[in-house]
Amino acid sequence: MSTLWTFGDSALERQTRLRPDMPKHEIWTEILARKLGMNLKDSSWGASSIDYTFFHYRKQCDKFESGDVVIVGITDLNRGWFLENSPAITTKHRINSSNYVTEEQKKAIDIYFRDFYREDIDIANIKNFLDLLLYHQETKDIVIIAFCTNTYTYEKIEIPEKLCGSIGTLWHDVAMGEIVETEQEFGQVFHDIQYGCRTELRLNHMVEENHINLAKKALHSVMTMEPIDFTTDFVKNVLSIEELK
């Protein structure tokens, strides 16, 4: 049986469902794997960095076989993988609020972001990663779909046409679109959730109906290599930010 491989951040991960307070429904990649008749092997982690995604892709890519499907979510810029066993502690606000990071480490990471982080290098590394995906798609006889999971990266990274890409983003168009309040109100609540190193109470930032909708769109993209369109055919204005806390 062929395999659906997934790599990325909270747009794809399955692990959060193991928490007792999270929903237990299938997520979109599980639905997609079932529709494709494939096993699902997920190497995603919520709030992780592009370094984490690339590292685990490199660990698994020698196992890809002809006919497999690979989905890669290109996560936020300005994230770093600082603690090997805590891949979600990637941003300044998560680091500063974490009990797993010492004060000395917090100061060192703050200096890194302030004085040494180079976004242009981060972008160059992502482009190199995309080149590798293109190469593997051609040489391994597999389908690879890559898309940016958030608007900031989406506006700075152009996904090659052969890797499908997307119209809009899961975060801005689907996750924010579900909320009845304004983007500004949602942004503040989500910042508070992130600052406390917590996860909002939606799997992959979507209600169950939109997991079904995204699985249909992703299946269409696998079959046609047309971009995943996050801007249409998703339910909107269905819950309040109070329900995410």
PDB file of C-alpha atoms in Angstrom:
ATOM      1  CA  MET A   1       0.000   0.000   0.000  1.00  0.00           C
ATOM      2  CA  SER A   2       1.278   3.459  -0.889  1.00  0.00           C
ATOM      3  CA  THR A   3       1.847   6.127   1.759  1.00  0.00           C
ATOM      4  CA  LEU A   4       0.694   9.695   2.313  1.00  0.00           C
ATOM      5  CA  TRP A   5       3.563  11.530   4.025  1.00  0.00           C
ATOM      6  CA  THR A   6       2.900  14.844   5.791  1.00  0.00           C
ATOM      7  CA  PHE A   7       5.363  17.424   7.095  1.00  0.00           C
ATOM      8  CA  GLY A   8       4.778  20.841   8.607  1.00  0.00           C
ATOM      9  CA  ASP A   9       3.201  22.696  11.508  1.00  0.00           C
ATOM     10  CA  SER A  10      -0.225  22.886  13.162  1.00  0.00           C
ATOM     11  CA  ALA A  11      -1.939  23.005   9.759  1.00  0.00           C
ATOM     12  CA  LEU A  12      -1.169  19.290   9.379  1.00  0.00           C
ATOM     13  CA  GLU A  13      -0.265  17.731  12.728  1.00  0.00           C
ATOM     14  CA  ARG A  14      -2.257  14.939  14.365  1.00  0.00           C
ATOM     15  CA  GLN A  15      -0.678  14.909  17.843  1.00  0.00           C
ATOM     16  CA  THR A  16      -2.869  17.537  19.521  1.00  0.00           C
ATOM     17  CA  ARG A  17      -5.913  15.279  19.222  1.00  0.00           C
ATOM     18  CA  LEU A  18      -4.313  13.037  21.842  1.00  0.00           C
ATOM     19  CA  ARG A  19      -4.978  15.716  24.469  1.00  0.00           C
ATOM     20  CA  PRO A  20      -8.172  14.961  26.440  1.00  0.00           C
ATOM     21  CA  ASP A  21      -9.647  18.437  25.822  1.00  0.00           C
ATOM     22  CA  MET A  22      -9.324  18.332  22.022  1.00  0.00           C
ATOM     23  CA  PRO A  23     -11.904  17.086  19.473  1.00  0.00           C
ATOM     24  CA  LYS A  24     -11.547  13.459  18.353  1.00  0.00           C
ATOM     25  CA  HIS A  25     -12.805  13.681  14.767  1.00  0.00           C
ATOM     26  CA  GLU A  26     -10.662  12.778  11.764  1.00  0.00           C
ATOM     27  CA  ILE A  27      -8.427  15.538  10.489  1.00  0.00           C
ATOM     28  CA  TRP A  28      -8.189  16.429   6.822  1.00  0.00           C
ATOM     29  CA  THR A  29      -5.011  14.465   6.129  1.00  0.00           C
ATOM     30  CA  GLU A  30      -6.554  11.329   7.639  1.00  0.00           C
ATOM     31  CA  ILE A  31      -9.653  11.744   5.469  1.00  0.00           C
ATOM     32  CA  LEU A  32      -7.418  12.309   2.445  1.00  0.00           C
ATOM     33  CA  ALA A  33      -5.363   9.186   3.180  1.00  0.00           C
ATOM     34  CA  ARG A  34      -8.550   7.145   3.452  1.00  0.00           C
ATOM     35  CA  LYS A  35      -9.874   8.508   0.144  1.00  0.00           C
ATOM     36  CA  LEU A  36      -6.535   7.728  -1.523  1.00  0.00           C
ATOM     37  CA  GLY A  37      -6.393   4.247   0.033  1.00  0.00           C
ATOM     38  CA  MET A  38      -2.995   5.063   1.561  1.00  0.00           C
ATOM     39  CA  ASN A  39      -1.268   4.701   4.888  1.00  0.00           C
ATOM     40  CA  LEU A  40      -0.634   8.037   6.636  1.00  0.00           C
ATOM     41  CA  LYS A  41       2.745   8.848   8.156  1.00  0.00           C
ATOM     42  CA  ASP A  42       2.788  12.265   9.785  1.00  0.00           C
ATOM     43  CA  SER A  43       5.957  14.101  10.832  1.00  0.00           C
ATOM     44  CA  SER A  44       4.312  17.459  11.580  1.00  0.00           C
ATOM     45  CA  TRP A  45       4.417  19.379  14.859  1.00  0.00           C
ATOM     46  CA  GLY A  46       2.378  22.415  15.843  1.00  0.00           C
ATOM     47  CA  ALA A  47       4.246  25.741  16.074  1.00  0.00           C
ATOM     48  CA  SER A  48       7.409  24.110  14.717  1.00  0.00           C
ATOM     49  CA  SER A  49       9.920  25.800  12.439  1.00  0.00           C
ATOM     50  CA  ILE A  50      10.922  25.228   8.844  1.00  0.00           C
ATOM     51  CA  ASP A  51      14.153  23.696  10.210  1.00  0.00           C
ATOM     52  CA  TYR A  52      12.083  21.050  11.991  1.00  0.00           C
ATOM     53  CA  THR A  53      10.078  20.349   8.827  1.00  0.00           C
ATOM     54  CA  PHE A  54      13.188  20.049   6.665  1.00  0.00           C
ATOM     55  CA  PHE A  55      15.016  17.888   9.228  1.00  0.00           C
ATOM     56  CA  HIS A  56      12.199  15.339   9.390  1.00  0.00           C
ATOM     57  CA  TYR A  57      11.672  15.412   5.644  1.00  0.00           C
ATOM     58  CA  ARG A  58      15.332  14.505   5.160  1.00  0.00           C
ATOM     59  CA  LYS A  59      14.980  11.682   7.709  1.00  0.00           C
ATOM     60  CA  GLN A  60      12.070  10.139   5.816  1.00  0.00           C
ATOM     61  CA  CYS A  61      12.670  10.925   2.128  1.00  0.00           C
ATOM     62  CA  ASP A  62      14.780   7.816   1.449  1.00  0.00           C
ATOM     63  CA  LYS A  63      11.693   5.759   2.352  1.00  0.00           C
ATOM     64  CA  PHE A  64       9.482   7.321  -0.327  1.00  0.00           C
ATOM     65  CA  GLU A  65       8.297   4.839  -2.949  1.00  0.00           C
ATOM     66  CA  SER A  66       6.795   5.245  -6.398  1.00  0.00           C
ATOM     67  CA  GLY A  67       3.143   6.281  -6.140  1.00  0.00           C
ATOM     68  CA  ASP A  68       3.440   7.905  -2.718  1.00  0.00           C
ATOM     69  CA  VAL A  69       2.021  11.360  -2.008  1.00  0.00           C
ATOM     70  CA  VAL A  70       3.896  13.952   0.065  1.00  0.00           C
ATOM     71  CA  ILE A  71       2.334  17.105   1.520  1.00  0.00           C
ATOM     72  CA  VAL A  72       4.581  19.810   2.951  1.00  0.00           C
ATOM     73  CA  GLY A  73       3.267  22.830   4.849  1.00  0.00           C
ATOM     74  CA  ILE A  74       5.719  25.739   4.696  1.00  0.00           C
ATOM     75  CA  THR A  75       5.435  27.362   8.092  1.00  0.00           C
ATOM     76  CA  ASP A  76       6.117  30.843   9.491  1.00  0.00           C
ATOM     77  CA  LEU A  77       9.343  32.671   8.941  1.00  0.00           C
ATOM     78  CA  ASN A  78      10.926  34.013  12.144  1.00  0.00           C
ATOM     79  CA  ARG A  79      10.764  30.682  13.962  1.00  0.00           C
ATOM     80  CA  GLY A  80      13.720  28.718  15.299  1.00  0.00           C
ATOM     81  CA  TRP A  81      14.213  25.166  16.555  1.00  0.00           C
ATOM     82  CA  PHE A  82      16.150  25.912  19.727  1.00  0.00           C
ATOM     83  CA  LEU A  83      15.328  22.964  22.010  1.00  0.00           C
ATOM     84  CA  GLU A  84      15.591  19.510  20.451  1.00  0.00           C
ATOM     85  CA  ASN A  85      12.770  17.980  22.489  1.00  0.00           C
ATOM     86  CA  SER A  86      10.524  21.064  22.454  1.00  0.00           C
ATOM     87  CA  PRO A  87      10.025  21.899  18.754  1.00  0.00           C
ATOM     88  CA  ALA A  88       7.024  24.152  19.476  1.00  0.00           C
ATOM     89  CA  ILE A  89       9.073  26.696  21.450  1.00  0.00           C
ATOM     90  CA  THR A  90      10.076  28.638  18.362  1.00  0.00           C
ATOM     91  CA  THR A  91       9.066  32.291  18.768  1.00  0.00           C
ATOM     92  CA  LYS A  92      10.048  35.014  21.209  1.00  0.00           C
ATOM     93  CA  HIS A  93       6.702  35.046  23.011  1.00  0.00           C
ATOM     94  CA  ARG A  94       6.658  31.256  23.359  1.00  0.00           C
ATOM     95  CA  ILE A  95      10.248  31.255  24.604  1.00  0.00           C
ATOM     96  CA  ASN A  96       9.650  34.026  27.133  1.00  0.00           C
ATOM     97  CA  SER A  97       6.600  32.286  28.594  1.00  0.00           C
ATOM     98  CA  SER A  98       8.088  28.782  28.696  1.00  0.00           C
ATOM     99  CA  ASN A  99       9.140  27.054  31.899  1.00  0.00           C
ATOM    100  CA  TYR A 100      11.486  24.837  29.895  1.00  0.00           C
ATOM    101  CA  VAL A 101      13.779  27.694  28.883  1.00  0.00           C
ATOM    102  CA  THR A 102      16.236  29.108  31.413  1.00  0.00           C
ATOM    103  CA  GLU A 103      16.688  32.844  31.875  1.00  0.00           C
ATOM    104  CA  GLU A 104      20.159  32.553  30.387  1.00  0.00           C
ATOM    105  CA  GLN A 105      18.772  30.781  27.327  1.00  0.00           C
ATOM    106  CA  LYS A 106      16.003  33.371  26.965  1.00  0.00           C
ATOM    107  CA  LYS A 107      18.572  36.171  26.898  1.00  0.00           C
ATOM    108  CA  ALA A 108      20.693  34.322  24.335  1.00  0.00           C
ATOM    109  CA  ILE A 109      17.703  33.642  22.051  1.00  0.00           C
ATOM    110  CA  ASP A 110      16.532  37.239  22.386  1.00  0.00           C
ATOM    111  CA  ILE A 111      19.984  38.396  21.235  1.00  0.00           C
ATOM    112  CA  TYR A 112      19.774  35.957  18.313  1.00  0.00           C
ATOM    113  CA  PHE A 113      16.431  37.355  17.114  1.00  0.00           C
ATOM    114  CA  ARG A 114      17.501  40.940  17.728  1.00  0.00           C
ATOM    115  CA  ASP A 115      21.014  40.898  16.284  1.00  0.00           C
ATOM    116  CA  PHE A 116      21.596  37.782  14.190  1.00  0.00           C
ATOM    117  CA  TYR A 117      18.394  36.425  12.632  1.00  0.00           C
ATOM    118  CA  ARG A 118      18.323  36.930   8.836  1.00  0.00           C
ATOM    119  CA  GLU A 119      14.948  36.592   7.153  1.00  0.00           C
ATOM    120  CA  ASP A 120      16.576  36.620   3.736  1.00  0.00           C
ATOM    121  CA  ILE A 121      18.574  33.517   4.681  1.00  0.00           C
ATOM    122  CA  ASP A 122      15.406  31.844   5.966  1.00  0.00           C
ATOM    123  CA  ILE A 123      13.737  32.568   2.623  1.00  0.00           C
ATOM    124  CA  ALA A 124      16.759  31.245   0.704  1.00  0.00           C
ATOM    125  CA  ASN A 125      16.671  28.019   2.758  1.00  0.00           C
ATOM    126  CA  ILE A 126      12.983  27.533   1.981  1.00  0.00           C
ATOM    127  CA  LYS A 127      13.664  28.025  -1.734  1.00  0.00           C
ATOM    128  CA  ASN A 128      16.428  25.417  -1.537  1.00  0.00           C
ATOM    129  CA  PHE A 129      13.963  23.072   0.171  1.00  0.00           C
ATOM    130  CA  LEU A 130      11.437  23.647  -2.620  1.00  0.00           C
ATOM    131  CA  ASP A 131      14.131  22.852  -5.208  1.00  0.00           C
ATOM    132  CA  LEU A 132      14.755  19.558  -3.395  1.00  0.00           C
ATOM    133  CA  LEU A 133      11.028  18.784  -3.458  1.00  0.00           C
ATOM    134  CA  LEU A 134      10.962  19.366  -7.214  1.00  0.00           C
ATOM    135  CA  TYR A 135      13.942  17.072  -7.679  1.00  0.00           C
ATOM    136  CA  HIS A 136      12.384  14.301  -5.586  1.00  0.00           C
ATOM    137  CA  GLN A 137       9.064  14.598  -7.375  1.00  0.00           C
ATOM    138  CA  GLU A 138      10.803  14.076 -10.708  1.00  0.00           C
ATOM    139  CA  THR A 139      13.224  11.332  -9.671  1.00  0.00           C
ATOM    140  CA  LYS A 140      11.130   9.294  -7.223  1.00  0.00           C
ATOM    141  CA  ASP A 141       7.860   9.156  -9.238  1.00  0.00           C
ATOM    142  CA  ILE A 142       5.819  10.629  -6.403  1.00  0.00           C
ATOM    143  CA  VAL A 143       3.344  13.495  -6.059  1.00  0.00           C
ATOM    144  CA  ILE A 144       4.491  16.366  -3.833  1.00  0.00           C
ATOM    145  CA  ILE A 145       2.226  19.209  -2.799  1.00  0.00           C
ATOM    146  CA  ALA A 146       3.654  22.202  -0.954  1.00  0.00           C
ATOM    147  CA  PHE A 147       1.762  25.226   0.326  1.00  0.00           C
ATOM    148  CA  CYS A 148       2.400  28.105   2.720  1.00  0.00           C
ATOM    149  CA  THR A 149       0.319  27.801   5.858  1.00  0.00           C
ATOM    150  CA  ASN A 150       0.228  31.489   6.793  1.00  0.00           C
ATOM    151  CA  THR A 151      -0.149  34.806   4.999  1.00  0.00           C
ATOM    152  CA  TYR A 152       3.229  36.312   5.945  1.00  0.00           C
ATOM    153  CA  THR A 153       5.158  33.463   4.333  1.00  0.00           C
ATOM    154  CA  TYR A 154       2.645  33.192   1.478  1.00  0.00           C
ATOM    155  CA  GLU A 155       3.422  36.772   0.458  1.00  0.00           C
ATOM    156  CA  LYS A 156       7.183  36.161   0.407  1.00  0.00           C
ATOM    157  CA  ILE A 157       7.513  32.632  -1.002  1.00  0.00           C
ATOM    158  CA  GLU A 158       6.395  31.600  -4.483  1.00  0.00           C
ATOM    159  CA  ILE A 159       5.612  27.900  -4.605  1.00  0.00           C
ATOM    160  CA  PRO A 160       6.646  26.366  -7.954  1.00  0.00           C
ATOM    161  CA  GLU A 161       3.662  25.439 -10.134  1.00  0.00           C
ATOM    162  CA  LYS A 162       4.756  21.790 -10.249  1.00  0.00           C
ATOM    163  CA  LEU A 163       4.364  21.639  -6.450  1.00  0.00           C
ATOM    164  CA  CYS A 164       0.747  22.790  -6.642  1.00  0.00           C
ATOM    165  CA  GLY A 165       0.796  25.629  -4.082  1.00  0.00           C
ATOM    166  CA  SER A 166      -2.392  27.381  -3.008  1.00  0.00           C
ATOM    167  CA  ILE A 167      -4.739  30.287  -3.487  1.00  0.00           C
ATOM    168  CA  GLY A 168      -4.894  31.993  -0.098  1.00  0.00           C
ATOM    169  CA  THR A 169      -3.889  30.307   3.141  1.00  0.00           C
ATOM    170  CA  LEU A 170      -5.400  27.920   5.651  1.00  0.00           C
ATOM    171  CA  TRP A 171      -4.662  30.322   8.477  1.00  0.00           C
ATOM    172  CA  HIS A 172      -6.065  33.589   7.109  1.00  0.00           C
ATOM    173  CA  ASP A 173      -8.841  32.380   4.842  1.00  0.00           C
ATOM    174  CA  VAL A 174     -10.143  29.287   6.661  1.00  0.00           C
ATOM    175  CA  ALA A 175      -9.173  29.573  10.346  1.00  0.00           C
ATOM    176  CA  MET A 176      -9.880  33.301  10.638  1.00  0.00           C
ATOM    177  CA  GLY A 177     -12.890  32.978   8.355  1.00  0.00           C
ATOM    178  CA  GLU A 178     -14.623  30.678  10.840  1.00  0.00           C
ATOM    179  CA  ILE A 179     -14.618  33.351  13.550  1.00  0.00           C
ATOM    180  CA  VAL A 180     -17.570  35.730  13.904  1.00  0.00           C
ATOM    181  CA  GLU A 181     -15.499  38.512  15.480  1.00  0.00           C
ATOM    182  CA  THR A 182     -13.054  40.779  13.675  1.00  0.00           C
ATOM    183  CA  GLU A 183      -9.571  39.735  12.636  1.00  0.00           C
ATOM    184  CA  GLN A 184      -8.142  42.153  15.210  1.00  0.00           C
ATOM    185  CA  GLU A 185     -10.094  40.530  18.058  1.00  0.00           C
ATOM    186  CA  PHE A 186      -9.142  37.068  16.872  1.00  0.00           C
ATOM    187  CA  GLY A 187      -5.506  38.108  16.552  1.00  0.00           C
ATOM    188  CA  GLN A 188      -5.392  39.286  20.146  1.00  0.00           C
ATOM    189  CA  VAL A 189      -6.979  36.118  21.511  1.00  0.00           C
ATOM    190  CA  PHE A 190      -4.688  33.909  19.470  1.00  0.00           C
ATOM    191  CA  HIS A 191      -1.651  35.921  20.621  1.00  0.00           C
ATOM    192  CA  ASP A 192      -2.733  35.316  24.219  1.00  0.00           C
ATOM    193  CA  ILE A 193      -3.075  31.588  23.521  1.00  0.00           C
ATOM    194  CA  GLN A 194       0.353  31.448  21.897  1.00  0.00           C
ATOM    195  CA  TYR A 195       1.972  33.577  24.613  1.00  0.00           C
ATOM    196  CA  GLY A 196       0.851  30.977  27.124  1.00  0.00           C
ATOM    197  CA  CYS A 197       2.301  28.185  24.954  1.00  0.00           C
ATOM    198  CA  ARG A 198      -1.196  26.709  24.617  1.00  0.00           C
ATOM    199  CA  THR A 199      -3.092  25.346  21.640  1.00  0.00           C
ATOM    200  CA  GLU A 200      -6.485  26.604  20.590  1.00  0.00           C
ATOM    201  CA  LEU A 201      -9.333  24.110  20.742  1.00  0.00           C
ATOM    202  CA  ARG A 202      -9.609  23.325  17.015  1.00  0.00           C
ATOM    203  CA  LEU A 203      -7.698  20.602  15.266  1.00  0.00           C
ATOM    204  CA  ASN A 204      -5.512  22.258  12.602  1.00  0.00           C
ATOM    205  CA  HIS A 205      -7.360  25.538  13.384  1.00  0.00           C
ATOM    206  CA  MET A 206     -10.544  24.334  11.676  1.00  0.00           C
ATOM    207  CA  VAL A 207     -13.980  23.022  12.615  1.00  0.00           C
ATOM    208  CA  GLU A 208     -14.805  19.476  11.535  1.00  0.00           C
ATOM    209  CA  GLU A 209     -16.808  20.473   8.444  1.00  0.00           C
ATOM    210  CA  ASN A 210     -13.840  22.341   7.035  1.00  0.00           C
ATOM    211  CA  HIS A 211     -11.615  19.296   7.489  1.00  0.00           C
ATOM    212  CA  ILE A 212     -14.009  17.460   5.176  1.00  0.00           C
ATOM    213  CA  ASN A 213     -13.957  20.385   2.744  1.00  0.00           C
ATOM    214  CA  LEU A 214     -10.165  20.630   2.729  1.00  0.00           C
ATOM    215  CA  ALA A 215      -9.773  16.890   2.214  1.00  0.00           C
ATOM    216  CA  LYS A 216     -11.928  17.184  -0.930  1.00  0.00           C
ATOM    217  CA  LYS A 217      -9.841  20.083  -2.203  1.00  0.00           C
ATOM    218  CA  ALA A 218      -6.558  18.351  -1.414  1.00  0.00           C
ATOM    219  CA  LEU A 219      -7.738  15.217  -3.226  1.00  0.00           C
ATOM    220  CA  HIS A 220      -8.568  17.339  -6.271  1.00  0.00           C
ATOM    221  CA  SER A 221      -5.092  18.890  -6.124  1.00  0.00           C
ATOM    222  CA  VAL A 222      -3.397  15.498  -5.839  1.00  0.00           C
ATOM    223  CA  MET A 223      -5.237  14.349  -8.959  1.00  0.00           C
ATOM    224  CA  THR A 224      -4.830  17.528 -11.016  1.00  0.00           C
ATOM    225  CA  MET A 225      -1.917  19.454  -9.409  1.00  0.00           C
ATOM    226  CA  GLU A 226      -4.113  22.524  -9.403  1.00  0.00           C
ATOM    227  CA  PRO A 227      -3.580  24.849  -6.405  1.00  0.00           C
ATOM    228  CA  ILE A 228      -5.526  24.239  -3.206  1.00  0.00           C
ATOM    229  CA  ASP A 229      -8.047  27.081  -3.045  1.00  0.00           C
ATOM    230  CA  PHE A 230      -8.481  28.161   0.578  1.00  0.00           C
ATOM    231  CA  THR A 231     -10.673  31.124  -0.376  1.00  0.00           C
ATOM    232  CA  THR A 232     -13.862  29.318  -1.445  1.00  0.00           C
ATOM    233  CA  ASP A 233     -16.217  26.545  -0.294  1.00  0.00           C
ATOM    234  CA  PHE A 234     -15.366  26.627   3.405  1.00  0.00           C
ATOM    235  CA  VAL A 235     -17.899  27.349   6.138  1.00  0.00           C
ATOM    236  CA  LYS A 236     -17.481  30.803   7.704  1.00  0.00           C
ATOM    237  CA  ASN A 237     -18.640  32.724  10.779  1.00  0.00           C
ATOM    238  CA  VAL A 238     -19.499  29.603  12.741  1.00  0.00           C
ATOM    239  CA  LEU A 239     -17.919  30.116  16.173  1.00  0.00           C
ATOM    240  CA  SER A 240     -16.786  32.755  18.612  1.00  0.00           C
ATOM    241  CA  ILE A 241     -13.241  33.316  19.781  1.00  0.00           C
ATOM    242  CA  GLU A 242     -14.511  32.568  23.295  1.00  0.00           C
ATOM    243  CA  GLU A 243     -14.861  28.937  22.201  1.00  0.00           C
ATOM    244  CA  LEU A 244     -11.138  28.723  21.401  1.00  0.00           C
ATOM    245  CA  LYS A 245      -9.927  29.467  24.907  1.00  0.00           C
TER     246      LYS A 245
END
